[in-house]
PDB file of C-alpha atoms in Angstrom:
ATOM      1  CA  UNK Y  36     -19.821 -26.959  -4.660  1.00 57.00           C
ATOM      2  CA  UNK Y  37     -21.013 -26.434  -1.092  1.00 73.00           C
ATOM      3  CA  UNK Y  38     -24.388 -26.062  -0.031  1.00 86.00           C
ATOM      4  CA  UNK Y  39     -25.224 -22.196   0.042  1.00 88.00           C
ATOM      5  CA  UNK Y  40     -27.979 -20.182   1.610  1.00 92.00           C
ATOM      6  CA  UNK Y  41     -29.125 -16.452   0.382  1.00 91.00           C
ATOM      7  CA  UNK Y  42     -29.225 -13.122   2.330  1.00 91.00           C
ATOM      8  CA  UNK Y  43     -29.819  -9.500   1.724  1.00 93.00           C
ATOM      9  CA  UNK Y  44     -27.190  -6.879   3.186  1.00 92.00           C
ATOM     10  CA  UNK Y  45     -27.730  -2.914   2.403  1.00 94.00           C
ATOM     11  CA  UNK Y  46     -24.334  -1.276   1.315  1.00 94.00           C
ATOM     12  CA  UNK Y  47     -24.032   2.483  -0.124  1.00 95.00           C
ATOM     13  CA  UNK Y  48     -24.461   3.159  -3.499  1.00 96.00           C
ATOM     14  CA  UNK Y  49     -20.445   3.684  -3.868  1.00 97.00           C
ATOM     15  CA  UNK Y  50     -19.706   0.711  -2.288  1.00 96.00           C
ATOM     16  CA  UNK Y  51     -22.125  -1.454  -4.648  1.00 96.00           C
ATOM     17  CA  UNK Y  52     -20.658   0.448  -7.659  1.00 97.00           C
ATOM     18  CA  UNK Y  53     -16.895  -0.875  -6.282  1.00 96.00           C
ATOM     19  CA  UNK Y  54     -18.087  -3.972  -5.678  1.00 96.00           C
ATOM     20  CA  UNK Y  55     -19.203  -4.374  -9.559  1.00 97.00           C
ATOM     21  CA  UNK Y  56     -16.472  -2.228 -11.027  1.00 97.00           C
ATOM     22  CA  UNK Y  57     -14.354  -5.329  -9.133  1.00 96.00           C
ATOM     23  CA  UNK Y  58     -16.759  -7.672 -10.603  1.00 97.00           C
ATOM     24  CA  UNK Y  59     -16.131  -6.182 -14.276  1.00 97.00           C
ATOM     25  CA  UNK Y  60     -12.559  -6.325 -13.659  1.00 97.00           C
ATOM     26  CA  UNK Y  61     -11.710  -9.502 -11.920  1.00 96.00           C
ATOM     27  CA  UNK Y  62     -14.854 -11.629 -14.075  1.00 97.00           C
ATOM     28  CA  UNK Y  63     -16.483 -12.902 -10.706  1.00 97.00           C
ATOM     29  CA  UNK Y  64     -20.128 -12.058  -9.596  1.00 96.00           C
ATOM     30  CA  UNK Y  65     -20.921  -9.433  -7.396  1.00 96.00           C
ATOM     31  CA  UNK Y  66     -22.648 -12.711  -5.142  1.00 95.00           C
ATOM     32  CA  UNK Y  67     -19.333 -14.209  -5.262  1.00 95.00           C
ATOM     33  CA  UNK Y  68     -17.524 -11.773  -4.252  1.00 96.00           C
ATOM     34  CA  UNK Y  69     -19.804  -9.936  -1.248  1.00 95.00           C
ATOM     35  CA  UNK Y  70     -19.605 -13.673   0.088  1.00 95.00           C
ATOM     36  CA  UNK Y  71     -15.648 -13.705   0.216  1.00 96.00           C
ATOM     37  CA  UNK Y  72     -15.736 -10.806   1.623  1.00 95.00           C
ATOM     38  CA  UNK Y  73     -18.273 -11.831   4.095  1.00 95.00           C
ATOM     39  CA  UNK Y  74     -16.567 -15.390   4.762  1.00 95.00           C
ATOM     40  CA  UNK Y  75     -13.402 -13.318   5.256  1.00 95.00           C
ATOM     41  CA  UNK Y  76     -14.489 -11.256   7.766  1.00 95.00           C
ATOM     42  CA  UNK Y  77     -16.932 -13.695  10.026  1.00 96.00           C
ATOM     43  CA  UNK Y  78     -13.360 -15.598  10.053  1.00 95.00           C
ATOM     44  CA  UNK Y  79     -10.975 -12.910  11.178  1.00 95.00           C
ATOM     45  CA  UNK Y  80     -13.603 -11.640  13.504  1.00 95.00           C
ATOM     46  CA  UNK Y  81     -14.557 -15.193  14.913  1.00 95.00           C
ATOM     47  CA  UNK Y  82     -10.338 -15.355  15.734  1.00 94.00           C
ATOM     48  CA  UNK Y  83     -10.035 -12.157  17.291  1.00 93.00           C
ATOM     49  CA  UNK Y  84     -13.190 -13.246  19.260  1.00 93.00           C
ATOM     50  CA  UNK Y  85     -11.885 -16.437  20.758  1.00 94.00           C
ATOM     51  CA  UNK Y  86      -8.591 -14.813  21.401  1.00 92.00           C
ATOM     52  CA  UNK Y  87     -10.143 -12.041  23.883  1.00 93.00           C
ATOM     53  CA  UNK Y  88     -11.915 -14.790  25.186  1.00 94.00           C
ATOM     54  CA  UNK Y  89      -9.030 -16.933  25.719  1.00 92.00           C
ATOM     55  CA  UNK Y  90      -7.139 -13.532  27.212  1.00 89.00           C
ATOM     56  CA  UNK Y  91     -10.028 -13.028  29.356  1.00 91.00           C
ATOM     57  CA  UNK Y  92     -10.099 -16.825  31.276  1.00 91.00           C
ATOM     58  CA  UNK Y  93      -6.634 -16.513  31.523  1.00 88.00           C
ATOM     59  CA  UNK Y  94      -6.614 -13.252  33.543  1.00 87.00           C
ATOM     60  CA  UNK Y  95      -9.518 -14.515  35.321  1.00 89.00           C
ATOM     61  CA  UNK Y  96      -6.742 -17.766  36.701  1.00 90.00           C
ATOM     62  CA  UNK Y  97      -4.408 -14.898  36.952  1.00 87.00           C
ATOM     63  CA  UNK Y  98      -1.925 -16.312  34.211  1.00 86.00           C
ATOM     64  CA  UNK Y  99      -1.060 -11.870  33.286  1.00 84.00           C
ATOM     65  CA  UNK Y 100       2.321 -10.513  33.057  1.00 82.00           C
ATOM     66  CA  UNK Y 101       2.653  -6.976  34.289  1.00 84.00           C
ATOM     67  CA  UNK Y 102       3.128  -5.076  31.211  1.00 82.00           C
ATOM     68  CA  UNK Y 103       6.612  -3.363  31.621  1.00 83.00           C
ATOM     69  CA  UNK Y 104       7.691  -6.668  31.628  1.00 82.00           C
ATOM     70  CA  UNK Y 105       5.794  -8.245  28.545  1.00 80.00           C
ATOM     71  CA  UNK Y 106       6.687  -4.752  26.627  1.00 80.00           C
ATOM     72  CA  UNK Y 107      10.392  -5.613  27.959  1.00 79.00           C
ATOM     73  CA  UNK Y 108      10.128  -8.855  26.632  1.00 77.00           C
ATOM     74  CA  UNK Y 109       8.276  -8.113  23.128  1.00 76.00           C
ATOM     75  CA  UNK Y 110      10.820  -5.182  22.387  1.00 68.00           C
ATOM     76  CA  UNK Y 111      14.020  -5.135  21.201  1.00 68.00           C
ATOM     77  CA  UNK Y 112      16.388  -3.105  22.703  1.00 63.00           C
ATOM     78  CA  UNK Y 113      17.095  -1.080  20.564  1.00 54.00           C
ATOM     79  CA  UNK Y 114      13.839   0.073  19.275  1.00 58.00           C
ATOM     80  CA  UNK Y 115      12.865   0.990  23.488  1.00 55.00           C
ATOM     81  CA  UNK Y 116      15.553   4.128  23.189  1.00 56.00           C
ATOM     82  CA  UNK Y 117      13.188   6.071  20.693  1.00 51.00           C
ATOM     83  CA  UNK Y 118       9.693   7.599  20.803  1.00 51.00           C
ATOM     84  CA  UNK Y 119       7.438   4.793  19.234  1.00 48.00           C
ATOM     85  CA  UNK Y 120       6.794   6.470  15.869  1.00 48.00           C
ATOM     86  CA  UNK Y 121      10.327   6.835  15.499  1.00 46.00           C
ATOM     87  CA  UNK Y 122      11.253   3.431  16.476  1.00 46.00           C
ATOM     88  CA  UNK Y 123       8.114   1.947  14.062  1.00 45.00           C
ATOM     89  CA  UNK Y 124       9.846   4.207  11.453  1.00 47.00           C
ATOM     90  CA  UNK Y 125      13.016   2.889  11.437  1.00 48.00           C
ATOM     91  CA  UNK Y 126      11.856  -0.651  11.455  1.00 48.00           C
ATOM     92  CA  UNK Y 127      10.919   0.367   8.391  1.00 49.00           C
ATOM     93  CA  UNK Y 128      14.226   1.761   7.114  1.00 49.00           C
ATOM     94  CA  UNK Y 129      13.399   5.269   7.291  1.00 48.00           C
ATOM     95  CA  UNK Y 130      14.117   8.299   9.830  1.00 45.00           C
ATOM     96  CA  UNK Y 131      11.602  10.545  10.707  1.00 44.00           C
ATOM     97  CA  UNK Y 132      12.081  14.592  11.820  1.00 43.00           C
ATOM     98  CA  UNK Y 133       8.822  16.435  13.303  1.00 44.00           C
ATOM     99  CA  UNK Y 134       9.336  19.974  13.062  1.00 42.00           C
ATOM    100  CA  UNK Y 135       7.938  22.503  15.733  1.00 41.00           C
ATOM    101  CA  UNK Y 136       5.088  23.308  12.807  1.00 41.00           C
ATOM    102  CA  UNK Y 137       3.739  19.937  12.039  1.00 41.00           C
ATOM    103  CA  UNK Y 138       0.939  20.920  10.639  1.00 41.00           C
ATOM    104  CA  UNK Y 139       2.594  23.356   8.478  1.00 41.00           C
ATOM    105  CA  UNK Y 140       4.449  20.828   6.489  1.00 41.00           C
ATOM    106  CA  UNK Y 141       7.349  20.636   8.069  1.00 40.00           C
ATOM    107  CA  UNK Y 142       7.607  16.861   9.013  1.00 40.00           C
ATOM    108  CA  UNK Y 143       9.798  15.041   7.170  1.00 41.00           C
ATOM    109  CA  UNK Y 144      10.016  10.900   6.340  1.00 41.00           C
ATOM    110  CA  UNK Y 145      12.560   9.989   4.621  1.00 41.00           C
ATOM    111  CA  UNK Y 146      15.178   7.070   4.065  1.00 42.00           C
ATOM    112  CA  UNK Y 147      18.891   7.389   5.405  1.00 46.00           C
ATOM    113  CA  UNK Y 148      22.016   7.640   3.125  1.00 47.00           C
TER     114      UNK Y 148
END
């Protein structure tokens, strides 16, 4: 096992209790599981990090695309006819109608045929 060092992080009362309700349920520690979830997130956040930075020195050489044409590029076809939430929608296999009332419930999702 890995050499390991201890820390103290404050989390709400709610959050603790879902952290050992998970615990229970899954028969980990709480320890073992706060430092997953802590490994977890220094790693996504240590990528999306070094990407910005990578974005960042290569707009500084000027290596950018003008973004009509990356969105050109990154699009298909026919996905650039509809309204974005319409377009993500069907990706998804359904159709989506926003009434004149949307927050009156008249929005409807729902899959064709």
């Amino acid at each position: 096992m890995p050499a390991s060092t201890a820390t103290t992080i404050r989390v709400s009362p709610e959050i603790k209790s879902t952290l050992e309700r998970i615990a229970i349920d899954t028969r980990r520690s709480t320890s073992f599981l706060a430092a997953e979830a802590v490994s977890a997130y220094v790693e996504r956040e240590l990528q999306s990090l070094d990407g910005i930075k990578r974005g960042l020195a290569d707009a500084r050489l000027g290596h950018v695309v003008p973004h009509d044409d990356a969105m050109a590029e990154s699009t298909p076809s026919s996905m650039r006819r509809r309204p974005p939430v319409m377009a993500t929608c069907e990706a998804a296999g359904f159709l989506v109608s926003l009434g004149a009332g949307r927050h009156q419930g008249t929005d409807r999702l729902h899959r064709p045929g």
